[in-house]
mmCIF file of C-alpha atoms and ligand atoms in Angstrom:
data_model
loop_
_atom_site.group_PDB
_atom_site.id
_atom_site.type_symbol
_atom_site.label_atom_id
_atom_site.label_comp_id
_atom_site.label_asym_id
_atom_site.label_seq_id
_atom_site.Cartn_x
_atom_site.Cartn_y
_atom_site.Cartn_z
ATOM 1 C CA MET B 298 0.066 -0.008 -0.077
ATOM 2 C CA ILE B 299 0.980 3.547 -0.429
ATOM 3 C CA LEU B 300 0.544 6.053 2.335
ATOM 4 C CA VAL B 301 -0.677 9.448 1.176
ATOM 5 C CA THR B 302 -0.446 12.113 3.970
ATOM 6 C CA GLY B 303 -2.748 14.967 3.280
ATOM 7 C CA GLY B 304 -4.688 12.727 0.901
ATOM 8 C CA ALA B 305 -7.844 14.598 1.532
ATOM 9 C CA GLY B 306 -6.368 17.877 0.400
ATOM 10 C CA TYR B 307 -6.189 19.614 -2.969
ATOM 11 C CA ILE B 308 -3.169 18.001 -4.684
ATOM 12 C CA GLY B 309 -3.267 14.912 -2.441
ATOM 13 C CA SER B 310 -6.800 14.016 -3.461
ATOM 14 C CA HIS B 311 -6.056 14.274 -7.159
ATOM 15 C CA THR B 312 -2.985 12.105 -6.687
ATOM 16 C CA VAL B 313 -5.005 9.383 -4.831
ATOM 17 C CA ARG B 314 -7.370 9.085 -7.748
ATOM 18 C CA ALA B 315 -4.276 8.849 -10.187
ATOM 19 C CA LEU B 316 -2.683 6.247 -7.976
ATOM 20 C CA GLU B 317 -5.781 4.110 -7.946
ATOM 21 C CA ALA B 318 -6.191 4.472 -11.804
ATOM 22 C CA ALA B 319 -2.570 3.239 -12.130
ATOM 23 C CA GLY B 320 -3.271 0.139 -10.094
ATOM 24 C CA PHE B 321 -1.781 1.247 -6.651
ATOM 25 C CA THR B 322 -3.564 0.917 -3.308
ATOM 26 C CA PRO B 323 -3.393 4.058 -1.438
ATOM 27 C CA VAL B 324 -4.381 4.769 2.297
ATOM 28 C CA ILE B 325 -5.054 8.300 3.052
ATOM 29 C CA LEU B 326 -3.788 9.920 6.393
ATOM 30 C CA ASP B 327 -5.420 13.290 7.034
ATOM 31 C CA ASN B 328 -6.417 15.311 10.082
ATOM 32 C CA PHE B 329 -9.029 17.359 8.069
ATOM 33 C CA SER B 330 -7.477 20.685 9.229
ATOM 34 C CA THR B 331 -7.653 21.763 5.649
ATOM 35 C CA GLY B 332 -8.619 18.584 3.916
ATOM 36 C CA HIS B 333 -12.232 17.631 2.959
ATOM 37 C CA ARG B 334 -13.922 14.475 4.015
ATOM 38 C CA SER B 335 -15.963 14.523 0.751
ATOM 39 C CA PHE B 336 -12.551 14.126 -1.188
ATOM 40 C CA VAL B 337 -11.809 10.733 0.488
ATOM 41 C CA GLY B 338 -14.448 8.602 -1.534
ATOM 42 C CA GLY B 339 -13.954 4.904 -0.915
ATOM 43 C CA THR B 340 -10.266 5.011 -0.325
ATOM 44 C CA PRO B 341 -8.989 3.698 3.034
ATOM 45 C CA LEU B 342 -8.668 6.431 5.642
ATOM 46 C CA PHE B 343 -6.397 6.749 8.762
ATOM 47 C CA GLU B 344 -7.633 9.880 10.482
ATOM 48 C CA ALA B 345 -4.466 11.202 12.215
ATOM 49 C CA ASP B 346 -2.189 14.086 12.604
ATOM 50 C CA ILE B 347 1.412 14.133 11.479
ATOM 51 C CA CYS B 348 2.268 16.127 14.458
ATOM 52 C CA SER B 349 1.614 13.219 16.728
ATOM 53 C CA PRO B 350 4.603 10.746 16.813
ATOM 54 C CA SER B 351 2.325 7.937 18.143
ATOM 55 C CA ASP B 352 -0.277 8.395 15.273
ATOM 56 C CA MET B 353 2.559 8.101 12.800
ATOM 57 C CA HIS B 354 3.820 4.900 14.272
ATOM 58 C CA SER B 355 0.219 3.474 14.444
ATOM 59 C CA VAL B 356 -0.484 3.962 10.650
ATOM 60 C CA PHE B 357 2.730 1.978 9.827
ATOM 61 C CA ALA B 358 1.857 -0.669 12.402
ATOM 62 C CA LYS B 359 -1.546 -1.093 10.869
ATOM 63 C CA TYR B 360 -0.939 -1.106 6.942
ATOM 64 C CA PRO B 361 1.716 -2.880 4.962
ATOM 65 C CA ILE B 362 3.076 0.386 3.483
ATOM 66 C CA GLU B 363 5.782 0.221 0.749
ATOM 67 C CA GLY B 364 6.028 3.940 0.004
ATOM 68 C CA VAL B 365 4.853 7.338 1.043
ATOM 69 C CA LEU B 366 3.606 10.467 -0.744
ATOM 70 C CA HIS B 367 3.873 13.257 1.824
ATOM 71 C CA PHE B 368 1.403 16.128 1.030
ATOM 72 C CA ALA B 369 0.298 16.954 4.507
ATOM 73 C CA GLY B 370 1.435 20.431 5.559
ATOM 74 C CA LYS B 371 0.652 24.083 5.674
ATOM 75 C CA ALA B 372 0.947 25.960 2.380
ATOM 76 C CA LEU B 373 -0.121 29.503 2.491
ATOM 77 C CA VAL B 374 2.440 32.332 2.287
ATOM 78 C CA PRO B 375 0.386 34.954 4.193
ATOM 79 C CA GLU B 376 -0.486 32.586 6.920
ATOM 80 C CA SER B 377 3.035 31.558 7.402
ATOM 81 C CA TYR B 378 3.953 35.077 8.258
ATOM 82 C CA GLU B 379 1.051 35.403 10.800
ATOM 83 C CA ASN B 380 1.859 32.035 12.408
ATOM 84 C CA PRO B 381 5.439 30.771 11.574
ATOM 85 C CA GLU B 382 5.404 28.439 14.583
ATOM 86 C CA LEU B 383 2.570 26.517 13.034
ATOM 87 C CA TYR B 384 4.625 26.189 9.784
ATOM 88 C CA TYR B 385 7.689 24.926 11.568
ATOM 89 C CA ARG B 386 5.606 22.612 13.797
ATOM 90 C CA THR B 387 3.690 21.058 10.932
ATOM 91 C CA ASN B 388 6.158 21.193 7.967
ATOM 92 C CA VAL B 389 9.380 20.444 9.874
ATOM 93 C CA THR B 390 8.563 18.607 13.097
ATOM 94 C CA GLY B 391 5.474 16.834 11.551
ATOM 95 C CA GLY B 392 7.612 15.715 8.666
ATOM 96 C CA LEU B 393 10.340 14.558 10.995
ATOM 97 C CA ASN B 394 7.675 12.451 12.842
ATOM 98 C CA LEU B 395 6.832 10.833 9.469
ATOM 99 C CA LEU B 396 10.502 10.068 8.767
ATOM 100 C CA SER B 397 11.094 8.499 12.293
ATOM 101 C CA ALA B 398 8.159 6.258 11.777
ATOM 102 C CA MET B 399 9.352 5.232 8.281
ATOM 103 C CA LYS B 400 12.721 4.475 9.646
ATOM 104 C CA ALA B 401 11.384 2.411 12.501
ATOM 105 C CA HIS B 402 9.166 0.456 10.219
ATOM 106 C CA GLY B 403 11.844 0.030 7.368
ATOM 107 C CA VAL B 404 9.916 2.024 4.784
ATOM 108 C CA ARG B 405 12.475 3.623 2.428
ATOM 109 C CA HIS B 406 10.633 5.401 -0.331
ATOM 110 C CA LEU B 407 9.051 8.925 -0.054
ATOM 111 C CA ILE B 408 7.909 11.577 -2.359
ATOM 112 C CA PHE B 409 7.657 15.021 -0.900
ATOM 113 C CA SER B 410 5.438 17.939 -1.887
ATOM 114 C CA SER B 411 8.079 20.735 -2.227
ATOM 115 C CA THR B 412 7.719 24.048 -3.847
ATOM 116 C CA CYS B 413 9.205 26.755 -6.001
ATOM 117 C CA ALA B 414 8.807 28.960 -2.871
ATOM 118 C CA THR B 415 12.196 27.376 -1.731
ATOM 119 C CA TYR B 416 14.068 29.284 -4.346
ATOM 120 C CA GLY B 417 13.157 32.766 -3.208
ATOM 121 C CA VAL B 418 13.762 35.599 -5.745
ATOM 122 C CA PRO B 419 15.418 33.837 -8.636
ATOM 123 C CA GLU B 420 18.730 35.054 -10.066
ATOM 124 C CA SER B 421 17.985 33.584 -13.362
ATOM 125 C CA VAL B 422 14.949 32.122 -15.058
ATOM 126 C CA PRO B 423 13.906 29.560 -15.903
ATOM 127 C CA ILE B 424 14.774 28.224 -12.571
ATOM 128 C CA THR B 425 16.862 24.907 -12.457
ATOM 129 C CA GLU B 426 16.960 22.505 -9.569
ATOM 130 C CA ALA B 427 20.553 23.689 -9.007
ATOM 131 C CA HIS B 428 19.424 27.240 -8.443
ATOM 132 C CA PRO B 429 20.307 28.494 -4.934
ATOM 133 C CA GLN B 430 17.516 28.077 -2.494
ATOM 134 C CA ARG B 431 16.976 31.342 -0.580
ATOM 135 C CA PRO B 432 13.462 31.424 0.577
ATOM 136 C CA ILE B 433 11.874 34.849 1.271
ATOM 137 C CA ASN B 434 8.891 33.689 3.403
ATOM 138 C CA PRO B 435 8.489 31.305 6.368
ATOM 139 C CA TYR B 436 6.541 28.869 4.301
ATOM 140 C CA GLY B 437 9.309 28.337 1.720
ATOM 141 C CA GLU B 438 11.841 28.244 4.547
ATOM 142 C CA THR B 439 10.119 25.325 6.263
ATOM 143 C CA LYS B 440 9.739 23.325 2.970
ATOM 144 C CA ARG B 441 13.366 23.863 2.332
ATOM 145 C CA ALA B 442 14.258 22.733 5.889
ATOM 146 C CA PHE B 443 12.483 19.465 5.273
ATOM 147 C CA GLU B 444 14.207 19.010 1.895
ATOM 148 C CA ARG B 445 17.495 19.260 3.795
ATOM 149 C CA ALA B 446 16.347 16.645 6.322
ATOM 150 C CA LEU B 447 15.505 14.283 3.355
ATOM 151 C CA HIS B 448 18.932 14.850 2.112
ATOM 152 C CA TRP B 449 20.551 13.796 5.326
ATOM 153 C CA PHE B 450 18.161 10.853 5.826
ATOM 154 C CA ASN B 451 19.296 9.680 2.482
ATOM 155 C CA GLU B 452 22.939 10.091 3.313
ATOM 156 C CA SER B 453 22.661 8.497 6.720
ATOM 157 C CA CYS B 454 20.087 5.780 6.450
ATOM 158 C CA GLY B 455 19.353 5.303 2.745
ATOM 159 C CA LEU B 456 15.971 6.853 2.462
ATOM 160 C CA GLN B 457 15.134 7.160 -1.242
ATOM 161 C CA TYR B 458 13.206 10.320 -1.981
ATOM 162 C CA LEU B 459 12.045 12.843 -4.500
ATOM 163 C CA SER B 460 11.387 16.339 -3.581
ATOM 164 C CA LEU B 461 8.818 17.536 -6.266
ATOM 165 C CA ARG B 462 9.049 21.307 -6.381
ATOM 166 C CA TYR B 463 5.617 22.484 -7.637
ATOM 167 C CA PHE B 464 5.178 25.739 -9.300
ATOM 168 C CA ASN B 465 1.590 27.117 -9.151
ATOM 169 C CA ALA B 466 -0.844 24.287 -8.905
ATOM 170 C CA ALA B 467 -4.257 25.188 -10.269
ATOM 171 C CA GLY B 468 -7.344 23.649 -11.964
ATOM 172 C CA ALA B 469 -9.431 20.746 -11.068
ATOM 173 C CA ASP B 470 -10.132 17.188 -11.916
ATOM 174 C CA ALA B 471 -12.297 16.599 -15.014
ATOM 175 C CA SER B 472 -14.889 14.543 -12.872
ATOM 176 C CA GLY B 473 -16.049 17.721 -11.082
ATOM 177 C CA GLN B 474 -15.725 15.722 -7.818
ATOM 178 C CA ILE B 475 -12.642 17.408 -6.450
ATOM 179 C CA GLY B 476 -10.932 20.652 -6.824
ATOM 180 C CA GLU B 477 -9.324 23.645 -5.110
ATOM 181 C CA ASP B 478 -11.213 24.678 -1.934
ATOM 182 C CA HIS B 479 -9.172 26.556 0.657
ATOM 183 C CA ASP B 480 -10.408 28.589 3.475
ATOM 184 C CA PRO B 481 -9.317 31.268 3.537
ATOM 185 C CA GLU B 482 -8.681 31.225 -0.276
ATOM 186 C CA THR B 483 -5.604 33.298 -1.195
ATOM 187 C CA HIS B 484 -4.877 32.042 -4.746
ATOM 188 C CA LEU B 485 -5.288 34.141 -7.826
ATOM 189 C CA ILE B 486 -7.294 31.876 -10.133
ATOM 190 C CA PRO B 487 -10.082 30.840 -7.590
ATOM 191 C CA LEU B 488 -10.364 34.472 -6.446
ATOM 192 C CA ALA B 489 -10.714 35.786 -10.012
ATOM 193 C CA LEU B 490 -13.363 33.076 -10.648
ATOM 194 C CA ASP B 491 -15.109 33.978 -7.499
ATOM 195 C CA ALA B 492 -15.332 37.527 -8.855
ATOM 196 C CA ALA B 493 -16.530 36.290 -12.216
ATOM 197 C CA ALA B 494 -19.198 34.218 -10.499
ATOM 198 C CA GLY B 495 -20.382 37.428 -8.522
ATOM 199 C CA ARG B 496 -19.242 35.681 -5.244
ATOM 200 C CA ARG B 497 -16.707 38.513 -4.497
ATOM 201 C CA HIS B 498 -16.991 42.333 -5.313
ATOM 202 C CA ASP B 499 -13.617 42.255 -7.153
ATOM 203 C CA VAL B 500 -10.117 40.606 -7.512
ATOM 204 C CA LYS B 501 -7.060 42.554 -6.575
ATOM 205 C CA ILE B 502 -3.815 42.683 -8.496
ATOM 206 C CA PHE B 503 -1.058 42.778 -5.939
ATOM 207 C CA GLY B 504 1.531 44.983 -7.440
ATOM 208 C CA THR B 505 1.800 46.603 -10.886
ATOM 209 C CA ASP B 506 5.425 47.812 -10.523
ATOM 210 C CA TYR B 507 7.394 44.495 -10.802
ATOM 211 C CA PRO B 508 10.227 44.379 -13.353
ATOM 212 C CA THR B 509 8.102 42.255 -15.678
ATOM 213 C CA PRO B 510 6.560 43.113 -19.183
ATOM 214 C CA ASP B 511 3.218 44.318 -17.747
ATOM 215 C CA GLY B 512 4.402 45.101 -14.176
ATOM 216 C CA THR B 513 2.626 42.197 -12.635
ATOM 217 C CA CYS B 514 4.154 38.968 -11.346
ATOM 218 C CA LEU B 515 4.762 36.072 -13.603
ATOM 219 C CA ARG B 516 3.965 32.460 -12.496
ATOM 220 C CA ASP B 517 4.146 29.032 -14.049
ATOM 221 C CA TYR B 518 0.606 27.595 -13.610
ATOM 222 C CA ILE B 519 0.567 23.809 -13.715
ATOM 223 C CA HIS B 520 -2.736 21.698 -13.901
ATOM 224 C CA VAL B 521 -3.268 19.650 -10.790
ATOM 225 C CA SER B 522 -4.013 16.576 -12.813
ATOM 226 C CA ASP B 523 -0.519 16.970 -14.535
ATOM 227 C CA LEU B 524 0.959 17.138 -10.907
ATOM 228 C CA ALA B 525 -0.945 14.075 -9.995
ATOM 229 C CA ARG B 526 0.400 12.101 -12.898
ATOM 230 C CA ALA B 527 4.015 13.181 -12.085
ATOM 231 C CA HIS B 528 3.620 11.682 -8.654
ATOM 232 C CA VAL B 529 2.650 8.319 -10.039
ATOM 233 C CA THR B 530 5.480 8.294 -12.487
ATOM 234 C CA GLY B 531 7.978 9.514 -9.828
ATOM 235 C CA LEU B 532 6.678 6.786 -7.425
ATOM 236 C CA ARG B 533 7.112 3.961 -10.049
ATOM 237 C CA ALA B 534 10.622 5.227 -10.863
ATOM 238 C CA LEU B 535 11.668 5.499 -7.216
ATOM 239 C CA LEU B 536 10.364 2.140 -6.314
ATOM 240 C CA ASP B 537 12.039 0.415 -9.365
ATOM 241 C CA GLY B 538 15.277 2.158 -8.454
ATOM 242 C CA ARG B 539 15.362 3.992 -11.717
ATOM 243 C CA VAL B 540 15.834 7.489 -10.297
ATOM 244 C CA LYS B 541 18.151 8.798 -7.638
ATOM 245 C CA SER B 542 17.069 10.832 -4.591
ATOM 246 C CA GLN B 543 16.839 14.486 -5.794
ATOM 247 C CA PRO B 544 14.614 17.503 -6.241
ATOM 248 C CA ILE B 545 12.630 17.785 -9.521
ATOM 249 C CA ASN B 546 10.828 20.858 -10.697
ATOM 250 C CA LEU B 547 7.189 20.454 -11.827
ATOM 251 C CA GLY B 548 5.996 23.304 -14.068
ATOM 252 C CA THR B 549 5.467 24.102 -17.695
ATOM 253 C CA GLY B 550 8.299 26.293 -18.391
ATOM 254 C CA ARG B 551 5.944 29.211 -19.381
ATOM 255 C CA GLY B 552 5.054 32.162 -17.216
ATOM 256 C CA TYR B 553 1.805 34.184 -17.225
ATOM 257 C CA SER B 554 1.325 37.452 -15.666
ATOM 258 C CA VAL B 555 -1.476 38.290 -13.180
ATOM 259 C CA ARG B 556 -3.052 40.417 -15.904
ATOM 260 C CA GLU B 557 -2.866 37.554 -18.335
ATOM 261 C CA VAL B 558 -4.615 35.267 -15.822
ATOM 262 C CA VAL B 559 -7.395 37.805 -15.326
ATOM 263 C CA GLU B 560 -7.802 38.021 -18.990
ATOM 264 C CA SER B 561 -8.112 34.271 -19.230
ATOM 265 C CA VAL B 562 -10.684 34.220 -16.654
ATOM 266 C CA ARG B 563 -12.706 36.898 -18.438
ATOM 267 C CA ARG B 564 -12.256 34.867 -21.823
ATOM 268 C CA VAL B 565 -13.162 31.542 -20.391
ATOM 269 C CA THR B 566 -16.144 32.633 -18.233
ATOM 270 C CA GLY B 567 -17.384 35.312 -20.533
ATOM 271 C CA ARG B 568 -18.159 37.481 -17.447
ATOM 272 C CA GLU B 569 -17.077 40.922 -16.570
ATOM 273 C CA PHE B 570 -15.835 41.729 -13.041
ATOM 274 C CA THR B 571 -13.906 44.467 -11.225
ATOM 275 C CA VAL B 572 -10.215 44.316 -10.932
ATOM 276 C CA ARG B 573 -8.474 46.550 -8.412
ATOM 277 C CA GLU B 574 -4.805 47.439 -8.608
ATOM 278 C CA THR B 575 -3.199 47.445 -5.131
ATOM 279 C CA SER B 576 0.230 47.376 -3.576
ATOM 280 C CA ARG B 577 2.585 44.490 -3.498
ATOM 281 C CA ARG B 578 1.877 41.494 -1.305
ATOM 282 C CA GLU B 579 4.538 40.533 1.240
ATOM 283 C CA GLY B 580 6.684 37.552 0.241
ATOM 284 C CA ASP B 581 5.895 37.442 -3.513
ATOM 285 C CA PRO B 582 8.933 37.003 -6.008
ATOM 286 C CA PRO B 583 8.476 38.783 -9.199
ATOM 287 C CA VAL B 584 8.982 35.800 -11.546
ATOM 288 C CA LEU B 585 8.764 32.038 -10.946
ATOM 289 C CA VAL B 586 9.170 29.984 -14.008
ATOM 290 C CA ALA B 587 10.421 26.341 -14.009
ATOM 291 C CA ALA B 588 13.200 24.728 -15.982
ATOM 292 C CA VAL B 589 11.490 21.406 -16.767
ATOM 293 C CA ASP B 590 14.295 19.426 -18.402
ATOM 294 C CA ARG B 591 14.882 17.195 -15.504
ATOM 295 C CA ALA B 592 11.231 16.049 -15.096
ATOM 296 C CA ARG B 593 11.289 15.357 -18.901
ATOM 297 C CA GLU B 594 14.550 13.401 -18.855
ATOM 298 C CA LEU B 595 14.229 11.446 -15.780
ATOM 299 C CA LEU B 596 10.440 10.808 -15.403
ATOM 300 C CA GLU B 597 9.555 11.248 -19.071
ATOM 301 C CA TRP B 598 6.952 13.617 -17.863
ATOM 302 C CA THR B 599 5.687 16.945 -19.323
ATOM 303 C CA ALA B 600 2.580 18.925 -18.574
ATOM 304 C CA VAL B 601 -0.066 18.124 -21.207
ATOM 305 C CA GLU B 602 -3.143 19.570 -19.367
ATOM 306 C CA SER B 603 -1.809 23.055 -18.369
ATOM 307 C CA ASP B 604 -2.792 25.440 -21.167
ATOM 308 C CA LEU B 605 -3.893 28.415 -19.155
ATOM 309 C CA ASP B 606 -7.452 28.639 -20.544
ATOM 310 C CA ARG B 607 -7.833 24.899 -20.002
ATOM 311 C CA ILE B 608 -6.667 25.103 -16.382
ATOM 312 C CA VAL B 609 -9.172 28.131 -15.759
ATOM 313 C CA ALA B 610 -12.030 26.233 -17.572
ATOM 314 C CA SER B 611 -11.542 23.232 -15.307
ATOM 315 C CA ALA B 612 -11.499 25.378 -12.166
ATOM 316 C CA TRP B 613 -14.557 27.277 -13.535
ATOM 317 C CA LYS B 614 -16.385 23.979 -13.903
ATOM 318 C CA TRP B 615 -15.510 22.950 -10.307
ATOM 319 C CA LEU B 616 -16.664 26.278 -8.891
ATOM 320 C CA MET B 617 -20.038 25.855 -10.402
ATOM 321 C CA VAL B 618 -20.652 22.324 -8.799
ATOM 322 C CA ARG B 619 -18.645 22.425 -5.597
ATOM 323 C CA PRO B 620 -20.475 22.763 -2.313
ATOM 324 C CA ARG B 621 -20.241 26.546 -1.234
ATOM 325 C CA SER B 622 -18.149 27.062 1.898
ATOM 326 C CA ASN B 623 -18.868 30.748 2.053
HETATM 327 N N1 LIG S 993 -2.223 37.549 -6.695
HETATM 328 C C1 LIG S 993 -2.949 38.806 -6.953
HETATM 329 N N2 LIG S 993 -4.214 38.862 -6.281
HETATM 330 C C2 LIG S 993 -4.715 37.927 -5.552
HETATM 331 C C3 LIG S 993 -3.942 36.763 -5.353
HETATM 332 C C4 LIG S 993 -2.710 36.637 -5.803
HETATM 333 O O1 LIG S 993 -2.448 39.659 -7.685
HETATM 334 O O2 LIG S 993 -5.839 38.168 -4.897
HETATM 335 C C5 LIG S 993 -0.991 37.444 -7.309
HETATM 336 C C6 LIG S 993 0.291 37.149 -6.457
HETATM 337 O O3 LIG S 993 0.781 38.419 -6.034
HETATM 338 C C7 LIG S 993 1.125 36.293 -7.264
HETATM 339 C C8 LIG S 993 0.147 35.580 -8.356
HETATM 340 O O4 LIG S 993 -1.119 36.302 -8.143
HETATM 341 O O5 LIG S 993 1.919 37.130 -8.085
HETATM 342 C C9 LIG S 993 -0.146 34.115 -7.819
HETATM 343 O O6 LIG S 993 -0.568 34.158 -6.324
HETATM 344 P P1 LIG S 993 -1.096 32.844 -5.736
HETATM 345 O O7 LIG S 993 -1.359 33.268 -4.330
HETATM 346 O O8 LIG S 993 -2.187 32.353 -6.637
HETATM 347 O O9 LIG S 993 0.140 31.997 -5.778
HETATM 348 P P2 LIG S 993 1.568 32.262 -5.153
HETATM 349 O O10 LIG S 993 2.465 32.451 -6.338
HETATM 350 O O11 LIG S 993 1.721 33.090 -4.015
HETATM 351 O O12 LIG S 993 1.701 30.766 -4.490
HETATM 352 C C10 LIG S 993 2.354 29.815 -5.144
HETATM 353 C C11 LIG S 993 2.068 28.564 -4.378
HETATM 354 C C12 LIG S 993 2.724 28.585 -3.061
HETATM 355 C C13 LIG S 993 4.228 28.988 -3.105
HETATM 356 C C14 LIG S 993 4.306 30.203 -3.977
HETATM 357 C C15 LIG S 993 5.728 30.680 -4.106
HETATM 358 O O13 LIG S 993 0.649 28.381 -4.165
HETATM 359 O O14 LIG S 993 2.779 27.218 -2.497
HETATM 360 O O15 LIG S 993 3.755 30.082 -5.128
HETATM 361 O O16 LIG S 993 5.719 32.000 -3.995
HETATM 362 F F1 LIG S 993 4.575 29.114 -1.899
#
């Protein structure tokens, strides 16, 4: 079985479905602090908290686990400024609880949800995995800290791992059953779609004075279903010993500005909405675009569902059907 921590969350739930479709048997571990019970479906569930060492030992004692996909964690940059201790406790200490339990139970394969936020403000783009990691927010710092722990568990006790550094995950599964649903929502695409749906007064553009072609930040948006497929491919390669422990970027290699995303939302939805230009948001690098050669070469993976309008259309479809949390 494959343990999926955070399997009731956004990227975790999409990956659970991809694992099942590929013939793996996942078991979800989630404490539902941000995950959704409705995302679990018929998959085995172990309701537990990564911050509890005894919970982590119990799940390995209960199930015959051969590998772990580790999604559980805190992932909002603004919240990480308000509550850095929560980020260290969950993303670092919680992760170490998982590694201790894996070590005690002889489980040696792990895929970690890492992030482009570990790079900070890039010196060059597209960003390769060799680019220096100098995070500029507490969230990125905690993710980097756990990446370093993985490195040393690999050196000292043979843990085999991949740190998948996602760029901007977006979009929703074609089924319409799962998708992005954060509370509070801070991400651009769902907020712009909320404005298009009339569920918000407006969408704000945070900063129009960045050193980019239209003055707004550039991001590399990657469809969550492409991310899910990369996890399955990465897991197979890791379990078969075809790939060494290392970080791998997951993105498209193409950046879109905030204004371009807003235009895509207008185009796809056919709705008009108010856009307000405001000052920069703390902790936002101007440009984050992935170099994707490593994923292509080692995993034979490239994004195929990440055309921006297609991402936005899938998120729009999900918004129309999902239960309203506000
Ligand atoms: N933005 C706006 N208005 C909004 C929300 C966002 O202009 O209402 C802008 C942001 O300033 C940023 C871009 O839209 O330039 C994308 O912002 P998101 O909040 O959607 O995503 P982030 O780039 O902040 O976050 C992503 C991942 C994080 C990761 C971060 C790295 O979701 O996990 O990239 O900076 F940490």
